[in-house]
Short mmCIF file of C-alpha atoms and ligand atoms in Angstrom, two decimals:
data_model
loop_
_atom_site.label_atom_id
_atom_site.label_comp_id
_atom_site.label_asym_id
_atom_site.label_seq_id
_atom_site.Cartn_x
_atom_site.Cartn_y
_atom_site.Cartn_z
CA MET O 1 49.93 48.05 -30.77
CA LYS O 2 47.31 45.46 -31.22
CA ARG O 3 48.77 42.01 -32.06
CA SER O 4 46.96 39.12 -34.22
CA LYS O 5 46.90 35.21 -33.63
CA ILE O 6 45.70 32.54 -34.77
CA VAL O 7 43.34 31.40 -32.21
CA GLY O 8 41.40 28.30 -33.85
CA LEU O 9 42.08 25.50 -36.51
CA GLY O 10 39.62 23.65 -38.90
CA HIS O 11 39.05 21.82 -41.95
CA TYR O 12 37.31 20.06 -44.10
CA VAL O 13 38.09 17.00 -46.90
CA PRO O 14 35.64 15.82 -49.39
CA THR O 15 34.97 11.31 -48.13
CA ASN O 16 35.72 9.69 -52.34
CA ILE O 17 39.21 9.16 -51.67
CA VAL O 18 41.15 8.18 -54.87
CA THR O 19 44.12 5.55 -54.63
CA ASN O 20 47.20 5.99 -57.96
CA ASP O 21 45.67 2.32 -58.47
CA ASP O 22 42.49 4.01 -59.26
CA LEU O 23 44.14 7.11 -61.54
CA ALA O 24 45.84 4.01 -62.95
CA GLN O 25 42.51 3.16 -64.67
CA ARG O 26 41.99 6.20 -65.64
CA MET O 27 45.41 7.17 -67.91
CA ASN O 28 49.13 5.98 -67.80
CA THR O 29 50.75 6.47 -64.60
CA SER O 30 51.45 3.59 -61.48
CA ASP O 31 50.99 4.35 -57.08
CA GLU O 32 54.96 3.53 -57.89
CA TRP O 33 56.00 6.30 -60.83
CA ILE O 34 53.16 8.62 -58.65
CA GLN O 35 54.63 7.85 -54.73
CA GLU O 36 58.33 7.58 -55.96
CA ARG O 37 58.20 11.37 -57.65
CA THR O 38 55.43 12.75 -55.04
CA GLY O 39 55.35 10.68 -52.02
CA ILE O 40 51.27 11.31 -52.99
CA LYS O 41 49.61 7.71 -51.73
CA GLU O 42 46.29 8.90 -51.74
CA ARG O 43 44.03 12.31 -52.75
CA ARG O 44 40.23 13.41 -52.03
CA TYR O 45 37.94 14.54 -55.45
CA ILE O 46 34.81 15.94 -54.65
CA VAL O 47 31.96 14.30 -55.98
CA PRO O 48 29.96 16.97 -58.43
CA GLY O 49 26.80 18.04 -56.99
CA LYS O 50 27.30 17.28 -53.30
CA ASP O 51 30.64 19.37 -51.96
CA THR O 52 31.67 22.93 -53.25
CA GLY O 53 34.15 25.32 -52.51
CA ALA O 54 31.69 27.43 -50.68
CA THR O 55 30.44 24.29 -49.08
CA MET O 56 34.02 22.96 -48.37
CA GLY O 57 35.34 26.16 -46.99
CA ALA O 58 32.43 26.48 -44.97
CA ALA O 59 32.22 23.47 -43.20
CA ALA O 60 36.74 24.51 -42.52
CA ALA O 61 35.66 27.86 -41.40
CA ARG O 62 33.07 25.69 -39.07
CA MET O 63 35.50 24.01 -37.19
CA ALA O 64 37.43 27.07 -36.88
CA LEU O 65 35.28 28.71 -34.92
CA GLU O 66 34.12 26.09 -32.98
CA ASN O 67 37.49 24.92 -32.33
CA ALA O 68 38.05 28.90 -31.83
CA ASN O 69 35.23 28.97 -29.27
CA LEU O 70 33.98 31.63 -31.91
CA SER O 71 29.95 31.90 -32.85
CA ALA O 72 30.57 32.98 -36.78
CA ASP O 73 29.08 35.85 -35.84
CA GLU O 74 30.87 37.48 -33.63
CA ILE O 75 34.03 37.60 -37.19
CA ASP O 76 34.73 40.91 -39.13
CA PHE O 77 36.51 39.94 -42.41
CA ILE O 78 37.07 36.87 -44.85
CA ILE O 79 39.83 36.17 -46.29
CA LEU O 80 39.61 33.26 -49.06
CA GLY O 81 42.66 32.07 -51.64
CA THR O 82 41.14 30.10 -53.95
CA LEU O 83 42.49 29.01 -57.91
CA SER O 84 39.27 26.89 -58.93
CA PRO O 85 36.58 29.79 -57.59
CA ASP O 86 33.13 28.18 -58.01
CA MET O 87 31.97 31.40 -60.45
CA ASP O 88 34.86 32.94 -62.55
CA PHE O 89 32.92 36.27 -61.16
CA PRO O 90 32.28 36.56 -57.65
CA GLY O 91 34.14 35.04 -55.92
CA THR O 92 34.27 32.14 -53.00
CA GLY O 93 34.64 34.37 -50.57
CA VAL O 94 31.29 36.10 -50.33
CA LEU O 95 29.55 32.92 -50.98
CA VAL O 96 31.12 31.19 -48.30
CA GLN O 97 29.83 34.36 -46.21
CA ARG O 98 26.21 34.13 -47.22
CA GLU O 99 27.17 29.65 -45.95
CA LEU O 100 27.59 30.60 -42.47
CA GLY O 101 24.85 32.84 -42.65
CA LEU O 102 26.96 36.25 -43.08
CA ASP O 103 25.29 37.99 -45.75
CA LYS O 104 22.96 39.98 -43.23
CA LYS O 105 25.48 41.31 -41.20
CA GLY O 106 27.56 42.51 -44.08
CA ILE O 107 31.10 42.10 -43.45
CA GLY O 108 32.69 42.19 -46.21
CA ALA O 109 34.23 39.78 -47.66
CA LEU O 110 37.58 39.78 -49.94
CA ASP O 111 38.98 36.74 -52.20
CA ILE O 112 42.98 36.44 -53.02
CA ARG O 113 44.52 35.24 -55.58
CA ASN O 114 48.21 34.35 -54.73
CA GLN O 115 47.65 29.47 -55.98
CA CYS O 116 49.90 27.79 -53.37
CA SER O 117 50.67 30.89 -51.49
CA GLY O 118 47.27 32.23 -50.68
CA PHE O 119 47.18 31.09 -47.79
CA VAL O 120 50.62 32.96 -46.31
CA TYR O 121 49.43 35.94 -47.81
CA GLY O 122 45.67 35.85 -46.74
CA LEU O 123 47.50 34.95 -43.16
CA SER O 124 49.65 38.07 -43.66
CA ILE O 125 46.31 40.07 -44.83
CA ALA O 126 45.07 39.31 -42.09
CA ASP O 127 47.48 39.98 -39.57
CA GLN O 128 47.90 43.86 -41.53
CA PHE O 129 44.70 44.80 -40.52
CA ILE O 130 45.02 43.26 -36.87
CA ARG O 131 47.73 45.50 -35.92
CA THR O 132 45.60 48.61 -37.21
CA GLY O 133 42.77 48.18 -34.57
CA MET O 134 41.19 48.01 -38.95
CA TYR O 135 39.04 43.61 -37.47
CA LYS O 136 39.46 41.90 -34.02
CA ASN O 137 38.89 38.51 -36.13
CA ILE O 138 38.63 37.52 -38.77
CA LEU O 139 38.30 34.13 -41.33
CA LEU O 140 41.15 32.94 -43.34
CA ILE O 141 39.34 30.20 -45.86
CA GLY O 142 41.55 28.23 -48.44
CA THR O 143 39.56 25.46 -50.43
CA GLU O 144 39.76 23.94 -54.06
CA ILE O 145 38.82 21.28 -56.35
CA HIS O 146 41.02 20.49 -58.64
CA SER O 147 39.29 18.14 -59.71
CA THR O 148 36.78 19.06 -62.18
CA GLY O 149 39.68 20.82 -63.85
CA LEU O 150 42.42 18.00 -64.78
CA GLU O 151 43.24 16.28 -67.98
CA TYR O 152 42.79 12.39 -67.41
CA ASN O 153 45.76 11.55 -70.13
CA ASP O 154 49.53 11.54 -70.97
CA ARG O 155 49.63 14.86 -71.68
CA GLY O 156 48.40 16.17 -68.48
CA ARG O 157 49.83 13.62 -66.55
CA HIS O 158 52.36 14.61 -64.27
CA ILE O 159 49.69 17.45 -63.36
CA SER O 160 46.72 15.25 -62.47
CA VAL O 161 48.66 12.70 -60.50
CA ILE O 162 49.75 15.88 -57.69
CA PHE O 163 46.15 17.74 -57.31
CA GLY O 164 43.37 16.93 -54.89
CA ASP O 165 40.24 18.79 -53.78
CA GLY O 166 39.41 19.80 -49.87
CA ALA O 167 39.55 23.31 -47.64
CA GLY O 168 41.24 24.61 -44.78
CA ALA O 169 40.48 27.59 -42.41
CA ALA O 170 41.95 29.35 -39.52
CA VAL O 171 40.42 32.31 -37.00
CA ILE O 172 42.77 35.18 -36.67
CA SER O 173 42.45 37.84 -33.97
CA ALA O 174 43.66 40.16 -32.05
CA THR O 175 45.57 40.06 -28.44
CA ASP O 176 47.35 42.25 -26.26
CA GLU O 177 49.82 39.46 -25.56
CA GLN O 178 53.14 40.48 -27.34
CA ASP O 179 55.22 38.11 -27.74
CA LYS O 180 52.68 35.79 -29.15
CA GLY O 181 50.99 35.66 -32.28
CA ILE O 182 51.88 36.49 -35.25
CA LEU O 183 55.33 37.23 -35.84
CA THR O 184 56.47 38.05 -39.14
CA THR O 185 55.69 37.27 -43.00
CA HIS O 186 57.22 37.63 -45.61
CA LEU O 187 55.76 38.13 -49.79
CA HIS O 188 57.39 37.22 -53.29
CA ALA O 189 56.39 36.99 -56.47
CA ASP O 190 57.89 36.89 -59.29
CA GLY O 191 56.02 36.95 -62.81
CA SER O 192 58.91 36.24 -65.43
CA PHE O 193 57.91 32.82 -63.93
CA ALA O 194 53.68 33.54 -65.24
CA GLU O 195 52.82 30.62 -67.86
CA GLU O 196 55.57 28.04 -66.94
CA LEU O 197 52.55 26.35 -64.15
CA ALA O 198 49.66 28.07 -65.43
CA VAL O 199 45.81 27.70 -66.83
CA ALA O 200 46.09 29.84 -70.01
CA ALA O 201 41.86 29.87 -70.78
CA PRO O 202 38.97 30.55 -70.52
CA SER O 203 40.13 34.16 -71.12
CA SER O 204 39.59 37.54 -71.49
CA THR O 205 41.47 38.19 -74.26
CA GLN O 206 40.02 36.61 -76.41
CA SER O 207 35.91 36.90 -78.27
CA PRO O 208 35.04 34.32 -76.99
CA ARG O 209 35.80 33.50 -73.83
CA LEU O 210 35.53 29.04 -74.18
CA THR O 211 35.83 27.70 -77.67
CA PRO O 212 35.93 23.63 -78.43
CA GLU O 213 38.69 24.18 -80.02
CA MET O 214 40.57 25.51 -76.61
CA LEU O 215 39.43 22.28 -74.80
CA GLU O 216 40.91 19.94 -77.57
CA ASP O 217 43.84 22.12 -77.91
CA GLY O 218 44.24 21.73 -73.55
CA SER O 219 44.32 25.15 -72.96
CA VAL O 220 41.69 25.20 -70.19
CA TYR O 221 44.22 22.32 -68.78
CA PRO O 222 47.10 23.07 -65.93
CA VAL O 223 50.65 23.45 -67.62
CA MET O 224 53.81 22.33 -65.33
CA ASN O 225 56.57 23.23 -66.62
CA GLY O 226 57.72 20.80 -63.38
CA GLN O 227 61.24 20.57 -63.12
CA LEU O 228 61.40 24.03 -63.49
CA VAL O 229 58.62 24.45 -60.29
CA PHE O 230 60.77 21.97 -58.52
CA LYS O 231 64.56 23.41 -59.22
CA ASN O 232 62.83 27.03 -58.13
CA ALA O 233 60.56 25.53 -55.34
CA VAL O 234 63.59 24.32 -53.55
CA ARG O 235 65.18 27.49 -53.80
CA ARG O 236 62.73 30.06 -53.15
CA PHE O 237 61.21 27.65 -49.67
CA PRO O 238 64.94 27.53 -47.77
CA GLU O 239 65.27 31.55 -48.58
CA VAL O 240 62.20 32.96 -47.27
CA ILE O 241 62.13 31.03 -44.27
CA ARG O 242 65.16 32.38 -43.64
CA GLU O 243 64.12 36.13 -44.39
CA ALA O 244 61.24 34.73 -41.70
CA LEU O 245 64.54 34.05 -39.38
CA LYS O 246 66.72 36.92 -39.93
CA ALA O 247 63.53 38.93 -39.23
CA THR O 248 63.44 38.07 -36.16
CA ASP O 249 66.90 36.99 -35.08
CA TYR O 250 66.41 33.07 -35.11
CA GLN O 251 68.14 30.06 -36.05
CA PRO O 252 66.32 27.62 -38.27
CA GLU O 253 67.74 25.15 -34.24
CA ASP O 254 64.43 27.87 -32.90
CA ILE O 255 61.64 26.09 -35.52
CA ASP O 256 59.95 24.03 -33.76
CA LEU O 257 57.08 23.14 -37.53
CA LEU O 258 58.02 23.70 -40.07
CA ILE O 259 54.45 23.23 -42.08
CA PRO O 260 55.23 24.04 -46.26
CA HIS O 261 52.17 23.86 -48.34
CA GLN O 262 52.07 20.34 -49.26
CA ALA O 263 54.23 20.60 -52.61
CA ASN O 264 55.50 17.43 -53.47
CA LEU O 265 56.75 15.18 -50.21
CA ARG O 266 60.31 15.62 -52.14
CA ILE O 267 60.30 19.20 -51.91
CA SER O 268 59.50 19.67 -48.53
CA GLU O 269 62.38 16.28 -47.53
CA ALA O 270 64.70 19.01 -50.05
CA VAL O 271 63.48 21.77 -47.85
CA ARG O 272 64.17 20.07 -44.69
CA ARG O 273 67.73 18.74 -45.18
CA PHE O 274 68.75 22.29 -46.04
CA MET O 275 67.52 23.92 -43.04
CA GLY O 276 69.09 21.34 -41.84
CA LEU O 277 66.09 19.88 -39.66
CA PRO O 278 64.72 16.62 -37.94
CA GLU O 279 61.85 14.93 -39.44
CA GLU O 280 59.77 15.26 -37.34
CA LYS O 281 60.08 19.30 -37.37
CA VAL O 282 58.14 18.92 -40.29
CA TYR O 283 53.94 18.37 -40.67
CA ASN O 284 53.56 16.47 -44.07
CA ASN O 285 50.93 14.86 -45.12
CA ILE O 286 50.17 15.35 -49.37
CA MET O 287 50.57 11.46 -48.72
CA ARG O 288 47.12 11.82 -48.11
CA TYR O 289 45.66 15.05 -49.47
CA GLY O 290 47.91 16.10 -52.83
CA ASN O 291 48.91 18.79 -53.43
CA THR O 292 45.56 21.02 -52.31
CA THR O 293 47.07 24.68 -53.55
CA ALA O 294 45.90 27.34 -51.84
CA ALA O 295 43.76 24.44 -48.92
CA SER O 296 47.32 22.62 -48.32
CA ILE O 297 49.29 24.66 -45.42
CA PRO O 298 45.61 25.18 -42.95
CA ILE O 299 44.37 21.96 -43.47
CA ALA O 300 48.28 20.93 -42.60
CA MET O 301 47.90 23.14 -39.58
CA SER O 302 44.28 22.07 -38.23
CA GLU O 303 45.55 17.93 -38.61
CA ALA O 304 48.71 18.69 -36.72
CA TRP O 305 46.75 21.26 -34.16
CA GLN O 306 44.78 18.17 -33.84
CA GLU O 307 47.11 15.69 -33.22
CA GLY O 308 48.86 17.25 -30.39
CA LYS O 309 52.31 18.91 -32.75
CA ILE O 310 51.65 22.39 -32.19
CA LYS O 311 51.72 22.75 -28.72
CA GLU O 312 51.28 26.28 -26.67
CA GLY O 313 54.53 28.93 -26.96
CA ASP O 314 55.87 26.55 -30.11
CA LEU O 315 57.22 28.49 -32.74
CA ILE O 316 55.72 27.46 -36.62
CA CYS O 317 57.23 28.73 -39.74
CA LEU O 318 55.07 28.60 -42.81
CA ALA O 319 56.40 28.67 -46.13
CA ALA O 320 54.81 28.33 -49.64
CA PHE O 321 55.49 28.81 -53.11
CA GLY O 322 53.42 28.42 -56.82
CA SER O 323 52.62 29.24 -59.37
CA GLY O 324 53.38 33.33 -60.55
CA PHE O 325 55.74 32.16 -59.28
CA THR O 326 54.61 33.39 -55.36
CA TRP O 327 56.46 32.23 -52.66
CA ALA O 328 55.93 32.87 -49.19
CA SER O 329 56.78 33.13 -44.88
CA ALA O 330 55.06 33.33 -41.91
CA LEU O 331 56.66 32.88 -38.28
CA ILE O 332 54.42 32.38 -35.42
CA ARG O 333 54.79 31.71 -31.62
CA TRP O 334 52.30 29.44 -30.36
O1 UT7 Z 1 52.34 23.26 -55.57
C1 UT7 Z 1 54.00 24.10 -56.57
C2 UT7 Z 1 53.11 23.86 -57.80
N1 UT7 Z 1 53.36 21.65 -58.25
C3 UT7 Z 1 55.25 22.09 -57.79
O2 UT7 Z 1 55.29 22.20 -56.45
C4 UT7 Z 1 55.81 20.41 -58.77
C5 UT7 Z 1 56.83 20.55 -59.43
N2 UT7 Z 1 57.43 19.30 -59.72
C6 UT7 Z 1 57.68 18.41 -59.51
O3 UT7 Z 1 56.85 17.98 -57.86
C7 UT7 Z 1 57.73 17.36 -60.90
O4 UT7 Z 1 58.30 17.60 -61.96
C8 UT7 Z 1 56.31 16.15 -61.13
C9 UT7 Z 1 56.14 15.47 -59.45
C10 UT7 Z 1 55.02 16.63 -61.36
C11 UT7 Z 1 57.11 15.66 -62.21
O5 UT7 Z 1 57.98 14.70 -62.34
P1 UT7 Z 1 59.59 14.88 -63.68
O6 UT7 Z 1 60.27 13.30 -62.21
O7 UT7 Z 1 60.02 15.73 -62.74
O8 UT7 Z 1 58.84 13.61 -63.66
P2 UT7 Z 1 58.83 14.29 -65.53
O9 UT7 Z 1 57.80 15.05 -65.67
O10 UT7 Z 1 60.17 14.85 -66.14
O11 UT7 Z 1 58.46 12.88 -66.09
C12 UT7 Z 1 60.11 11.87 -66.21
C13 UT7 Z 1 58.98 10.97 -66.38
C14 UT7 Z 1 59.18 11.09 -67.65
O12 UT7 Z 1 59.25 10.05 -69.58
P3 UT7 Z 1 60.17 10.23 -69.69
O13 UT7 Z 1 59.98 10.98 -71.24
O14 UT7 Z 1 61.16 9.99 -69.37
O15 UT7 Z 1 60.00 8.75 -70.69
C15 UT7 Z 1 57.15 11.29 -68.27
O16 UT7 Z 1 56.56 11.27 -69.11
O17 UT7 Z 1 57.97 10.44 -66.51
C16 UT7 Z 1 56.72 10.21 -66.96
N3 UT7 Z 1 55.95 10.93 -66.01
C17 UT7 Z 1 54.93 9.94 -65.78
N4 UT7 Z 1 55.00 8.81 -65.56
C18 UT7 Z 1 54.62 7.96 -65.59
C19 UT7 Z 1 55.50 12.00 -66.46
N5 UT7 Z 1 53.72 11.79 -65.73
C20 UT7 Z 1 54.14 10.92 -65.36
C21 UT7 Z 1 53.14 9.86 -64.37
N6 UT7 Z 1 52.90 8.45 -64.41
N7 UT7 Z 1 52.16 10.43 -63.65
#
């Protein structure tokens, strides 16, 4: 039976750096509050008209392909996770496919909507397609633009300070090595929390779908019950990591690097303590990029790999939690 392994990683972040002090000029917040509650120092925002979700996703994909030593032509399938599609429909997957010049080849492009857990969900989907022999090389992308959908006022400030823009990508390929690659993936959701971290409008349940009132009452902007999300995150992250360890007969100390979804530095720190891991075994870059939802794990993984923190033979754990609520984990033998 084939297994799947990550053979290339890439990321792209917009050049426009937005510091906490920059945000404090736009709304009632401070560098001190943001750093203390989230660990974030700065994030990237697109310049509208320059970057799109598709161009960022394609840039990350090109880097992943180059690192994998593969040409775009060798990709059989695209999976893309985003909560901020460029268009209501079609999904951003087909736009990235076109950006990469793969439109005439006609390969499939699947969009998934699992927010912060999107990348790990996508990894699991890619793994299943490869294990069954359906595809050999899959491009998995997470791309997000939050900056254009946040409200920079008192109502939205607890949300606006945490999110940032960017994209990450991985090339996942079939391998005959039985002891390498994606060992296990675990996917969960609890829809009873759907409204606790959500954007309600525009909505197909309303006619018209978008009204001036929706702009006025804030329903076009994300709402988040921050403390409830926080509490559930610090419970679900360790739970789903332990589930992956149990499925593969590993112990927490066997993990060489945990790359959590970059939700909040305080969440990652709590998870690290619950799992009994030393600081150097948990990768964080939220300080520089904020929370980029579906893009956060591939950006972090790509940087960790560039920095030499992921080595051949390492046991890498990915874990995510977010809107839905959804949560997920993966264990990878590099
Ligand atoms: O990817 C998964 C998605 N999201 C998450 O994982 C986020 C999980 N939640 C969190 O990380 C935290 O709940 C936040 C960082 C979002 C907020 O931190 P918090 O400690 O839960 O703050 P809070 O919303 O309860 O607000 C505490 C205080 C309030 O003031 P009072 O009522 O105590 O006077 C807020 O009005 O801080 C105020 N506040 C702010 N002050 C300055 C809220 N946002 C800000 C802000 N700047 N940006």
